[in-house]
Amino acid sequence: MDRPDASLTDRFARTIAHLGPIPLAQYMSEANAHYYAHRDPLGVAGDFITAPEISQMFGEMLGGWLADIALRAGAANGCYVELGPGRGTLARDALRVMKGAGLTPPVHLVEGSPVLRKAQGELLAGYSPAFHDSVDSLPEDRPLLILANEFFDALPVRQLIRTGEGWREMVVGMAGERFVPVPGDRPMDAAVPDARRDAPEHTIIEVCPAASAIMRELAGRIAKQGGAMLAVDYGHLQSFTGSSLQAVRAHRKTDPFTDPGEADLTAHVDFAALAQAAQMAGCRIDGMGTQGEFLLALGIAHRAAALARANANAAKPVGEALDRLVSPQRMGTLFKVLALAAHDWPQGAGFAPAVQ
Ligand code: SAH
C-alpha cells in the first residue's frame, strides 16, 4: 500500500528546502488535519481511546449537566453543540439523557474530518445533525449548550524558547532526512509576557492561540445568546512551562517529528488560559477541577450501581469503566473540566458556587 503520509512528508520537506523552517504550529496544524481527515483514530484497533468510548456513563453525566442547567435557566430552545465529536458517541449518550429530561435540541457539530463526519452522521442520523467547519457559523438566535471532550488538545500550539540571544519561536527544520525542532532566527521577545521574560535559558513557553480564539468566540456568543459549556481535556489548571507536545500511535507514544500525519499530535491544555479567555469574553466560570471529582459530584457512582443492578453481567465492566474514568491513578486526575455559563444563567452543577 502507498504510504498515505508520503505527500505530507514530501510537502513539508519541499517547503523547508525552499523557504526554510516552518513554525511548529503550522507543522502541528497540517499534520493533525491530515491525520484526522484520513481515519477514525478511536478504539482498540485505532490509536487512542477516549472517555465516551470507555463508557456510556461519561456522556450521560455531561448530558445531564447540560439538561439540568438549561432547564433551570428556562432555556428549552437551546441547541446542542459539540466540538470535535469523534464517532458521535458522546453526543448520542448526552442527547439520550437530555431527551429523557424533555429536551430535544437541534444538533450542531463542529468537525473538520470528512471520515468522522460520516461516522457522526450515521450514529446520530435520528437527530439530523448540522455540520460546521468552525464555530463561526453556529446559530446566532438561541442559547448554545456546548460540550468539548479532547478537542482543545488537538489544536496547534506555538512554542517560544529562551536562547542565549533572547526569545525565539520554535520552528521545524531538517537534519538530513529528519524533521527537527529548532529555535528560529527572528527575535520574539515582544511576544513573551514581561513577568516571564527573564526565565532561564532553554525555558519553553507553550501557548495555543487557536484554543484561546475559539474560546473567545464561543464565550462571546454564550454571553450574548445565553448558554453554558463544559470542556474536558488532559492538561493543567495553572499555566505551565515546557513543551507538552506528544504523538500517540497505536496506543504508544512516538516521536512527533517522525511520519507527520500518521500519529495523533496533542499538547496539554492550559485551562487557566481558556478560563481567562472565557471571562474576558463575558462569561462566568462555574468551576475548574479534575474529571474524577466532577463525575463523582454528578453521581456517576450511583449510575454505575444502577447499571450493575440492571444487568449482572455488566457489573464487572461497568466497575472497571468507572475506575478508569475517575480514579486518580488513571484518567481521574490527569483530565480536567472547565464549566462556564452566561452571567444570567444559574450555577452549573458539580462545583462550589461560581467565581465571579
Ligand atoms: N470528542 C471525541 C473525539 C476526540 S478526537 C471523543 O471524545 O471521543 C479529536 C476530535 O476533534 C476529532 O473529532 C477531530 O476530527 C476533531 N478536530 C481536531 N482538530 C479539529 C479542528 N481544528 N477543527 C474541527 N475539528 C477538529
mmCIF file of C-alpha atoms and ligand atoms in Angstrom:
data_model
loop_
_atom_site.group_PDB
_atom_site.id
_atom_site.type_symbol
_atom_site.label_atom_id
_atom_site.label_comp_id
_atom_site.label_asym_id
_atom_site.label_seq_id
_atom_site.Cartn_x
_atom_site.Cartn_y
_atom_site.Cartn_z
ATOM 1 C CA MET A 1 0.000 0.000 0.000
ATOM 2 C CA ASP A 2 1.109 3.571 -0.655
ATOM 3 C CA ARG A 3 2.297 5.336 2.439
ATOM 4 C CA PRO A 4 -0.617 7.758 2.998
ATOM 5 C CA ASP A 5 1.741 10.226 4.701
ATOM 6 C CA ALA A 6 4.165 10.385 1.786
ATOM 7 C CA SER A 7 2.608 13.527 0.366
ATOM 8 C CA LEU A 8 2.707 15.379 3.671
ATOM 9 C CA THR A 9 6.289 14.371 4.467
ATOM 10 C CA ASP A 10 7.302 15.401 0.954
ATOM 11 C CA ARG A 11 5.368 18.640 1.123
ATOM 12 C CA PHE A 12 6.939 19.635 4.451
ATOM 13 C CA ALA A 13 10.388 18.646 3.162
ATOM 14 C CA ARG A 14 9.958 20.689 -0.031
ATOM 15 C CA THR A 15 8.622 23.734 1.818
ATOM 16 C CA ILE A 16 11.509 23.639 4.285
ATOM 17 C CA ALA A 17 14.068 23.159 1.486
ATOM 18 C CA HIS A 18 12.696 26.158 -0.445
ATOM 19 C CA LEU A 19 11.562 28.563 2.249
ATOM 20 C CA GLY A 20 13.392 27.432 5.386
ATOM 21 C CA PRO A 21 11.988 26.002 8.634
ATOM 22 C CA ILE A 22 8.231 26.243 9.289
ATOM 23 C CA PRO A 23 6.607 27.319 12.590
ATOM 24 C CA LEU A 24 5.834 24.423 14.935
ATOM 25 C CA ALA A 25 2.160 25.490 14.986
ATOM 26 C CA GLN A 26 1.966 25.110 11.196
ATOM 27 C CA TYR A 27 3.600 21.678 11.398
ATOM 28 C CA MET A 28 1.142 20.517 14.082
ATOM 29 C CA SER A 29 -1.879 22.020 12.353
ATOM 30 C CA GLU A 30 -1.187 20.414 8.965
ATOM 31 C CA ALA A 31 -0.111 17.091 10.487
ATOM 32 C CA ASN A 32 -3.329 16.806 12.533
ATOM 33 C CA ALA A 33 -5.587 17.957 9.684
ATOM 34 C CA HIS A 34 -4.059 15.174 7.591
ATOM 35 C CA TYR A 35 -4.247 12.664 10.432
ATOM 36 C CA TYR A 36 -7.960 13.204 11.240
ATOM 37 C CA ALA A 37 -9.024 13.613 7.603
ATOM 38 C CA HIS A 38 -7.919 10.084 6.713
ATOM 39 C CA ARG A 39 -9.063 7.816 9.530
ATOM 40 C CA ASP A 40 -11.175 7.064 12.577
ATOM 41 C CA PRO A 41 -8.392 7.028 15.184
ATOM 42 C CA LEU A 42 -10.521 5.883 18.125
ATOM 43 C CA GLY A 43 -10.838 2.490 19.744
ATOM 44 C CA VAL A 44 -8.745 -0.572 20.491
ATOM 45 C CA ALA A 45 -7.846 -1.075 16.823
ATOM 46 C CA GLY A 46 -7.028 2.633 16.415
ATOM 47 C CA ASP A 47 -4.549 4.924 18.122
ATOM 48 C CA PHE A 48 -6.277 6.015 21.338
ATOM 49 C CA ILE A 49 -9.442 5.595 23.428
ATOM 50 C CA THR A 50 -11.442 8.485 24.854
ATOM 51 C CA ALA A 51 -13.812 8.731 27.830
ATOM 52 C CA PRO A 52 -17.083 8.442 25.849
ATOM 53 C CA GLU A 53 -15.727 5.306 24.161
ATOM 54 C CA ILE A 54 -14.960 3.782 27.567
ATOM 55 C CA SER A 55 -18.498 4.034 28.908
ATOM 56 C CA GLN A 56 -21.948 5.472 28.193
ATOM 57 C CA MET A 57 -21.810 6.920 31.716
ATOM 58 C CA PHE A 58 -19.471 9.723 30.627
ATOM 59 C CA GLY A 59 -21.873 11.142 28.036
ATOM 60 C CA GLU A 60 -24.811 10.601 30.344
ATOM 61 C CA MET A 61 -23.217 12.724 33.076
ATOM 62 C CA LEU A 62 -22.334 15.543 30.656
ATOM 63 C CA GLY A 63 -25.760 15.434 29.009
ATOM 64 C CA GLY A 64 -27.382 15.508 32.435
ATOM 65 C CA TRP A 65 -25.296 18.571 33.339
ATOM 66 C CA LEU A 66 -26.459 20.425 30.209
ATOM 67 C CA ALA A 67 -30.104 19.422 30.664
ATOM 68 C CA ASP A 68 -30.058 20.490 34.326
ATOM 69 C CA ILE A 69 -28.626 23.956 33.720
ATOM 70 C CA ALA A 70 -30.768 24.572 30.603
ATOM 71 C CA LEU A 71 -33.998 23.619 32.377
ATOM 72 C CA ARG A 72 -33.178 25.736 35.422
ATOM 73 C CA ALA A 73 -32.389 28.636 33.057
ATOM 74 C CA GLY A 74 -35.770 28.127 31.379
ATOM 75 C CA ALA A 75 -33.964 27.699 28.040
ATOM 76 C CA ALA A 76 -35.644 24.710 26.393
ATOM 77 C CA ASN A 77 -34.888 26.296 22.982
ATOM 78 C CA GLY A 78 -31.091 25.886 23.270
ATOM 79 C CA CYS A 79 -29.164 23.879 20.701
ATOM 80 C CA TYR A 80 -26.668 21.118 21.384
ATOM 81 C CA VAL A 81 -23.194 21.954 20.112
ATOM 82 C CA GLU A 82 -20.198 19.631 20.193
ATOM 83 C CA LEU A 83 -16.638 20.393 19.174
ATOM 84 C CA GLY A 84 -14.688 17.514 17.607
ATOM 85 C CA PRO A 85 -17.325 14.809 18.262
ATOM 86 C CA GLY A 86 -15.187 11.813 17.185
ATOM 87 C CA ARG A 87 -17.527 8.918 16.432
ATOM 88 C CA GLY A 88 -20.558 10.777 17.836
ATOM 89 C CA THR A 89 -20.707 8.558 20.915
ATOM 90 C CA LEU A 90 -20.679 11.398 23.465
ATOM 91 C CA ALA A 91 -23.474 13.183 21.574
ATOM 92 C CA ARG A 92 -25.566 10.024 21.400
ATOM 93 C CA ASP A 93 -25.321 9.384 25.144
ATOM 94 C CA ALA A 94 -25.765 13.050 26.117
ATOM 95 C CA LEU A 95 -28.753 13.572 23.805
ATOM 96 C CA ARG A 96 -30.475 10.436 25.135
ATOM 97 C CA VAL A 97 -30.318 11.818 28.669
ATOM 98 C CA MET A 98 -31.427 15.272 27.515
ATOM 99 C CA LYS A 99 -34.416 13.698 25.769
ATOM 100 C CA GLY A 100 -35.305 11.881 28.970
ATOM 101 C CA ALA A 101 -35.363 15.301 30.639
ATOM 102 C CA GLY A 102 -37.701 16.636 27.959
ATOM 103 C CA LEU A 103 -35.109 18.390 25.770
ATOM 104 C CA THR A 104 -34.765 17.655 22.049
ATOM 105 C CA PRO A 105 -32.301 20.329 20.920
ATOM 106 C CA PRO A 106 -31.185 20.856 17.323
ATOM 107 C CA VAL A 107 -27.709 19.311 16.966
ATOM 108 C CA HIS A 108 -24.719 21.258 15.626
ATOM 109 C CA LEU A 109 -21.355 19.545 15.247
ATOM 110 C CA VAL A 110 -18.050 21.327 14.618
ATOM 111 C CA GLU A 111 -15.920 18.739 12.854
ATOM 112 C CA GLY A 112 -13.099 19.061 10.342
ATOM 113 C CA SER A 113 -12.694 15.425 9.295
ATOM 114 C CA PRO A 114 -14.823 14.020 6.443
ATOM 115 C CA VAL A 115 -14.292 10.467 7.742
ATOM 116 C CA LEU A 116 -15.521 11.351 11.232
ATOM 117 C CA ARG A 117 -18.408 13.467 9.889
ATOM 118 C CA LYS A 118 -19.640 10.366 8.127
ATOM 119 C CA ALA A 119 -19.428 8.276 11.313
ATOM 120 C CA GLN A 120 -21.209 11.005 13.300
ATOM 121 C CA GLY A 121 -23.923 11.363 10.639
ATOM 122 C CA GLU A 122 -24.619 7.619 10.773
ATOM 123 C CA LEU A 123 -24.670 7.277 14.554
ATOM 124 C CA LEU A 124 -26.757 10.429 15.013
ATOM 125 C CA ALA A 125 -28.989 10.019 11.940
ATOM 126 C CA GLY A 126 -32.133 10.384 14.062
ATOM 127 C CA TYR A 127 -31.025 13.887 15.080
ATOM 128 C CA SER A 128 -30.214 15.228 11.559
ATOM 129 C CA PRO A 129 -27.054 16.990 12.748
ATOM 130 C CA ALA A 130 -25.782 20.141 11.027
ATOM 131 C CA PHE A 131 -22.013 20.202 10.415
ATOM 132 C CA HIS A 132 -19.735 23.203 10.763
ATOM 133 C CA ASP A 133 -16.131 23.775 9.694
ATOM 134 C CA SER A 134 -15.663 26.274 12.502
ATOM 135 C CA VAL A 135 -17.538 27.792 15.435
ATOM 136 C CA ASP A 136 -18.177 30.983 13.448
ATOM 137 C CA SER A 137 -21.191 29.535 11.608
ATOM 138 C CA LEU A 138 -23.048 28.225 14.702
ATOM 139 C CA PRO A 139 -26.630 29.544 15.162
ATOM 140 C CA GLU A 140 -26.881 33.109 16.444
ATOM 141 C CA ASP A 141 -30.501 33.120 17.536
ATOM 142 C CA ARG A 142 -30.615 30.760 20.525
ATOM 143 C CA PRO A 143 -28.696 29.574 23.588
ATOM 144 C CA LEU A 144 -25.723 27.277 22.996
ATOM 145 C CA LEU A 145 -25.277 24.115 25.091
ATOM 146 C CA ILE A 146 -21.712 23.136 24.311
ATOM 147 C CA LEU A 147 -19.587 20.051 25.002
ATOM 148 C CA ALA A 148 -15.948 19.537 24.014
ATOM 149 C CA ASN A 149 -14.038 16.393 25.003
ATOM 150 C CA GLU A 150 -10.426 16.009 23.864
ATOM 151 C CA PHE A 151 -10.893 18.762 21.286
ATOM 152 C CA PHE A 152 -8.663 21.572 22.526
ATOM 153 C CA ASP A 153 -5.638 19.269 22.945
ATOM 154 C CA ALA A 154 -5.582 18.640 19.183
ATOM 155 C CA LEU A 155 -5.223 22.337 18.295
ATOM 156 C CA PRO A 156 -1.812 23.641 17.196
ATOM 157 C CA VAL A 157 0.490 25.124 19.819
ATOM 158 C CA ARG A 158 3.141 27.759 19.432
ATOM 159 C CA GLN A 159 6.336 27.459 21.465
ATOM 160 C CA LEU A 160 8.728 30.228 22.448
ATOM 161 C CA ILE A 161 12.182 29.301 23.726
ATOM 162 C CA ARG A 162 14.712 31.352 25.662
ATOM 163 C CA THR A 163 18.090 31.117 23.904
ATOM 164 C CA GLY A 164 21.433 32.792 24.623
ATOM 165 C CA GLU A 165 20.375 35.547 22.176
ATOM 166 C CA GLY A 166 16.905 36.051 23.668
ATOM 167 C CA TRP A 167 13.473 34.564 22.926
ATOM 168 C CA ARG A 168 12.862 32.720 19.654
ATOM 169 C CA GLU A 169 9.909 30.813 18.182
ATOM 170 C CA MET A 170 10.344 27.043 17.839
ATOM 171 C CA VAL A 171 10.326 26.064 14.176
ATOM 172 C CA VAL A 172 10.684 22.750 12.372
ATOM 173 C CA GLY A 173 13.719 22.320 10.138
ATOM 174 C CA MET A 174 15.531 19.337 8.671
ATOM 175 C CA ALA A 175 18.657 17.461 9.672
ATOM 176 C CA GLY A 176 19.348 15.244 6.682
ATOM 177 C CA GLU A 177 16.106 13.361 6.070
ATOM 178 C CA ARG A 178 14.690 14.009 9.539
ATOM 179 C CA PHE A 179 12.437 16.802 10.808
ATOM 180 C CA VAL A 180 13.822 18.515 13.898
ATOM 181 C CA PRO A 181 12.504 21.266 16.173
ATOM 182 C CA VAL A 182 14.944 24.189 16.437
ATOM 183 C CA PRO A 183 14.808 27.807 17.629
ATOM 184 C CA GLY A 184 14.063 30.176 14.722
ATOM 185 C CA ASP A 185 16.156 33.205 13.794
ATOM 186 C CA ARG A 186 13.745 36.037 14.471
ATOM 187 C CA PRO A 187 13.690 37.726 17.909
ATOM 188 C CA MET A 188 10.405 37.036 19.700
ATOM 189 C CA ASP A 189 10.988 38.847 22.996
ATOM 190 C CA ALA A 190 7.955 41.080 22.465
ATOM 191 C CA ALA A 191 5.683 38.001 22.370
ATOM 192 C CA VAL A 192 6.697 36.928 25.901
ATOM 193 C CA PRO A 193 4.832 38.400 28.907
ATOM 194 C CA ASP A 194 7.037 40.752 30.984
ATOM 195 C CA ALA A 195 6.835 38.501 34.044
ATOM 196 C CA ARG A 196 8.370 35.556 32.203
ATOM 197 C CA ARG A 197 10.913 37.328 30.023
ATOM 198 C CA ASP A 198 13.840 36.680 32.395
ATOM 199 C CA ALA A 199 13.281 32.909 32.561
ATOM 200 C CA PRO A 200 16.487 30.793 32.399
ATOM 201 C CA GLU A 201 17.991 29.740 29.092
ATOM 202 C CA HIS A 202 16.228 26.769 27.401
ATOM 203 C CA THR A 203 12.873 27.634 29.036
ATOM 204 C CA ILE A 204 9.961 26.874 26.706
ATOM 205 C CA ILE A 205 6.627 28.673 26.893
ATOM 206 C CA GLU A 206 3.795 26.953 25.062
ATOM 207 C CA VAL A 207 0.641 28.797 24.049
ATOM 208 C CA CYS A 208 -2.364 27.791 21.967
ATOM 209 C CA PRO A 209 -3.692 30.851 20.129
ATOM 210 C CA ALA A 210 -6.286 28.724 18.280
ATOM 211 C CA ALA A 211 -7.786 27.441 21.554
ATOM 212 C CA SER A 212 -8.000 30.951 23.012
ATOM 213 C CA ALA A 213 -9.591 32.296 19.813
ATOM 214 C CA ILE A 214 -12.238 29.547 19.733
ATOM 215 C CA MET A 215 -12.994 30.025 23.430
ATOM 216 C CA ARG A 216 -13.296 33.810 22.989
ATOM 217 C CA GLU A 217 -15.786 33.359 20.140
ATOM 218 C CA LEU A 218 -17.902 30.765 21.983
ATOM 219 C CA ALA A 219 -17.898 32.621 25.290
ATOM 220 C CA GLY A 220 -18.842 35.842 23.496
ATOM 221 C CA ARG A 221 -21.787 34.019 21.915
ATOM 222 C CA ILE A 222 -22.856 32.475 25.226
ATOM 223 C CA ALA A 223 -22.703 35.881 26.914
ATOM 224 C CA LYS A 224 -24.977 37.316 24.184
ATOM 225 C CA GLN A 225 -27.254 34.375 23.341
ATOM 226 C CA GLY A 226 -27.287 32.510 26.657
ATOM 227 C CA GLY A 227 -25.847 29.067 27.202
ATOM 228 C CA ALA A 228 -23.253 27.001 29.002
ATOM 229 C CA MET A 229 -20.220 24.915 28.168
ATOM 230 C CA LEU A 230 -18.174 22.032 29.506
ATOM 231 C CA ALA A 231 -14.638 21.497 28.174
ATOM 232 C CA VAL A 232 -12.899 18.269 29.224
ATOM 233 C CA ASP A 233 -9.301 17.530 28.320
ATOM 234 C CA TYR A 234 -5.982 16.496 29.693
ATOM 235 C CA GLY A 235 -3.995 19.433 30.865
ATOM 236 C CA HIS A 236 -3.214 21.814 33.701
ATOM 237 C CA LEU A 237 -5.375 24.078 35.833
ATOM 238 C CA GLN A 238 -2.474 26.574 36.029
ATOM 239 C CA SER A 239 -0.298 27.774 33.158
ATOM 240 C CA PHE A 240 2.827 25.646 32.856
ATOM 241 C CA THR A 241 6.348 25.875 31.498
ATOM 242 C CA GLY A 242 7.926 23.484 28.995
ATOM 243 C CA SER A 243 6.901 21.564 25.895
ATOM 244 C CA SER A 244 3.953 19.184 26.252
ATOM 245 C CA LEU A 245 3.789 18.236 22.582
ATOM 246 C CA GLN A 246 3.383 14.490 22.146
ATOM 247 C CA ALA A 247 2.479 11.963 19.488
ATOM 248 C CA VAL A 248 0.432 8.797 20.029
ATOM 249 C CA ARG A 249 0.100 5.965 17.570
ATOM 250 C CA ALA A 250 -1.407 2.537 18.242
ATOM 251 C CA HIS A 251 -1.720 3.419 21.968
ATOM 252 C CA ARG A 252 2.010 4.216 22.308
ATOM 253 C CA LYS A 253 3.943 7.442 22.464
ATOM 254 C CA THR A 254 6.054 8.087 19.395
ATOM 255 C CA ASP A 255 8.262 10.899 18.112
ATOM 256 C CA PRO A 256 6.108 13.875 16.967
ATOM 257 C CA PHE A 257 8.661 14.618 14.235
ATOM 258 C CA THR A 258 8.579 11.196 12.553
ATOM 259 C CA ASP A 259 5.897 10.428 9.921
ATOM 260 C CA PRO A 260 3.814 13.623 10.285
ATOM 261 C CA GLY A 261 0.107 12.979 9.728
ATOM 262 C CA GLU A 262 0.352 9.352 10.884
ATOM 263 C CA ALA A 263 0.176 9.889 14.652
ATOM 264 C CA ASP A 264 -2.155 11.975 16.816
ATOM 265 C CA LEU A 265 -0.332 15.133 17.919
ATOM 266 C CA THR A 266 -1.551 16.719 21.130
ATOM 267 C CA ALA A 267 -0.453 19.238 23.720
ATOM 268 C CA HIS A 268 -1.643 19.716 27.289
ATOM 269 C CA VAL A 269 -4.479 22.188 27.573
ATOM 270 C CA ASP A 270 -3.822 25.346 29.606
ATOM 271 C CA PHE A 271 -7.169 25.628 31.423
ATOM 272 C CA ALA A 272 -6.166 28.882 33.119
ATOM 273 C CA ALA A 273 -5.704 30.470 29.685
ATOM 274 C CA LEU A 274 -9.052 29.072 28.455
ATOM 275 C CA ALA A 275 -10.856 30.344 31.550
ATOM 276 C CA GLN A 276 -9.276 33.767 31.174
ATOM 277 C CA ALA A 277 -10.360 33.961 27.520
ATOM 278 C CA ALA A 278 -13.915 32.983 28.518
ATOM 279 C CA GLN A 279 -14.081 35.539 31.322
ATOM 280 C CA MET A 280 -12.726 38.305 29.121
ATOM 281 C CA ALA A 281 -15.417 37.491 26.560
ATOM 282 C CA GLY A 282 -18.114 37.982 29.209
ATOM 283 C CA CYS A 283 -18.801 34.550 30.720
ATOM 284 C CA ARG A 284 -18.883 33.319 34.292
ATOM 285 C CA ILE A 285 -16.577 30.432 35.228
ATOM 286 C CA ASP A 286 -18.608 27.906 37.222
ATOM 287 C CA GLY A 287 -15.684 25.685 38.061
ATOM 288 C CA MET A 288 -12.395 24.095 37.112
ATOM 289 C CA GLY A 289 -11.376 20.767 38.563
ATOM 290 C CA THR A 290 -10.455 17.187 37.904
ATOM 291 C CA GLN A 291 -12.601 14.857 35.812
ATOM 292 C CA GLY A 292 -12.781 12.336 38.658
ATOM 293 C CA GLU A 293 -14.143 14.776 41.226
ATOM 294 C CA PHE A 294 -16.559 16.299 38.726
ATOM 295 C CA LEU A 295 -18.054 12.984 37.589
ATOM 296 C CA LEU A 296 -18.356 11.752 41.181
ATOM 297 C CA ALA A 297 -20.069 15.010 42.196
ATOM 298 C CA LEU A 298 -22.568 14.480 39.369
ATOM 299 C CA GLY A 299 -23.361 10.998 40.681
ATOM 300 C CA ILE A 300 -21.526 8.685 38.297
ATOM 301 C CA ALA A 301 -21.044 6.070 41.048
ATOM 302 C CA HIS A 302 -24.828 5.865 41.506
ATOM 303 C CA ARG A 303 -25.292 5.458 37.769
ATOM 304 C CA ALA A 304 -22.688 2.668 37.761
ATOM 305 C CA ALA A 305 -24.508 0.909 40.604
ATOM 306 C CA ALA A 306 -27.819 1.165 38.736
ATOM 307 C CA LEU A 307 -26.290 -0.268 35.543
ATOM 308 C CA ALA A 308 -24.736 -3.114 37.524
ATOM 309 C CA ARG A 309 -28.065 -3.879 39.238
ATOM 310 C CA ALA A 310 -29.893 -3.915 35.909
ATOM 311 C CA ASN A 311 -27.521 -6.449 34.358
ATOM 312 C CA ALA A 312 -25.392 -8.746 36.499
ATOM 313 C CA ASN A 313 -23.040 -9.463 33.580
ATOM 314 C CA ALA A 314 -22.327 -5.740 33.234
ATOM 315 C CA ALA A 315 -21.244 -5.299 36.864
ATOM 316 C CA LYS A 316 -17.572 -6.060 36.247
ATOM 317 C CA PRO A 317 -17.048 -3.996 33.052
ATOM 318 C CA VAL A 318 -19.071 -1.095 34.493
ATOM 319 C CA GLY A 319 -16.950 -1.126 37.653
ATOM 320 C CA GLU A 320 -13.793 -1.203 35.564
ATOM 321 C CA ALA A 321 -15.015 1.695 33.375
ATOM 322 C CA LEU A 322 -15.932 3.734 36.450
ATOM 323 C CA ASP A 323 -12.461 3.192 37.906
ATOM 324 C CA ARG A 324 -10.819 4.181 34.634
ATOM 325 C CA LEU A 325 -12.800 7.427 34.385
ATOM 326 C CA VAL A 326 -12.493 8.637 37.980
ATOM 327 C CA SER A 327 -9.512 7.004 39.648
ATOM 328 C CA PRO A 328 -6.607 9.428 40.304
ATOM 329 C CA GLN A 329 -4.128 6.817 39.017
ATOM 330 C CA ARG A 330 -5.978 6.646 35.707
ATOM 331 C CA MET A 331 -7.961 9.394 33.913
ATOM 332 C CA GLY A 332 -9.480 10.974 37.024
ATOM 333 C CA THR A 333 -6.748 13.475 37.836
ATOM 334 C CA LEU A 334 -4.921 13.911 34.528
ATOM 335 C CA PHE A 335 -8.134 15.073 32.859
ATOM 336 C CA LYS A 336 -9.635 18.401 33.866
ATOM 337 C CA VAL A 337 -13.039 20.020 33.429
ATOM 338 C CA LEU A 338 -13.881 23.668 32.827
ATOM 339 C CA ALA A 339 -17.510 24.737 33.245
ATOM 340 C CA LEU A 340 -18.789 28.137 32.193
ATOM 341 C CA ALA A 341 -22.110 29.851 31.616
ATOM 342 C CA ALA A 342 -23.743 33.169 30.817
ATOM 343 C CA HIS A 343 -23.889 35.517 33.816
ATOM 344 C CA ASP A 344 -27.690 35.451 33.905
ATOM 345 C CA TRP A 345 -27.796 31.647 33.897
ATOM 346 C CA PRO A 346 -27.904 29.579 37.121
ATOM 347 C CA GLN A 347 -24.747 27.981 38.513
ATOM 348 C CA GLY A 348 -23.846 24.688 36.815
ATOM 349 C CA ALA A 349 -23.901 21.516 38.933
ATOM 350 C CA GLY A 350 -20.832 19.742 40.256
ATOM 351 C CA PHE A 351 -18.790 22.661 41.577
ATOM 352 C CA ALA A 352 -18.891 25.001 44.541
ATOM 353 C CA PRO A 353 -20.555 28.421 43.849
ATOM 354 C CA ALA A 354 -19.208 30.499 40.987
ATOM 355 C CA VAL A 355 -16.029 32.550 40.752
ATOM 356 C CA GLN A 356 -17.264 35.964 39.574
HETATM 357 N N1 SAH B 1 -14.520 14.105 21.284
HETATM 358 C C1 SAH B 1 -14.266 12.804 20.712
HETATM 359 C C2 SAH B 1 -13.052 12.761 19.760
HETATM 360 C C3 SAH B 1 -11.755 13.337 20.242
HETATM 361 S S1 SAH B 1 -10.503 13.294 18.985
HETATM 362 C C4 SAH B 1 -14.119 11.786 21.823
HETATM 363 O O1 SAH B 1 -14.012 12.193 22.972
HETATM 364 O O2 SAH B 1 -14.125 10.583 21.534
HETATM 365 C C5 SAH B 1 -10.479 14.975 18.381
HETATM 366 C C6 SAH B 1 -11.690 15.385 17.571
HETATM 367 O O3 SAH B 1 -11.541 16.755 17.187
HETATM 368 C C7 SAH B 1 -11.884 14.624 16.264
HETATM 369 O O4 SAH B 1 -13.259 14.504 16.004
HETATM 370 C C8 SAH B 1 -11.190 15.550 15.250
HETATM 371 O O5 SAH B 1 -11.556 15.311 13.922
HETATM 372 C C9 SAH B 1 -11.628 16.902 15.764
HETATM 373 N N2 SAH B 1 -10.749 18.018 15.402
HETATM 374 C C10 SAH B 1 -9.431 18.127 15.639
HETATM 375 N N3 SAH B 1 -8.967 19.332 15.225
HETATM 376 C C11 SAH B 1 -10.042 19.992 14.727
HETATM 377 C C12 SAH B 1 -10.222 21.281 14.134
HETATM 378 N N4 SAH B 1 -9.196 22.122 14.022
HETATM 379 N N5 SAH B 1 -11.459 21.645 13.743
HETATM 380 C C13 SAH B 1 -12.512 20.797 13.893
HETATM 381 N N6 SAH B 1 -12.401 19.570 14.436
HETATM 382 C C14 SAH B 1 -11.185 19.160 14.842
#
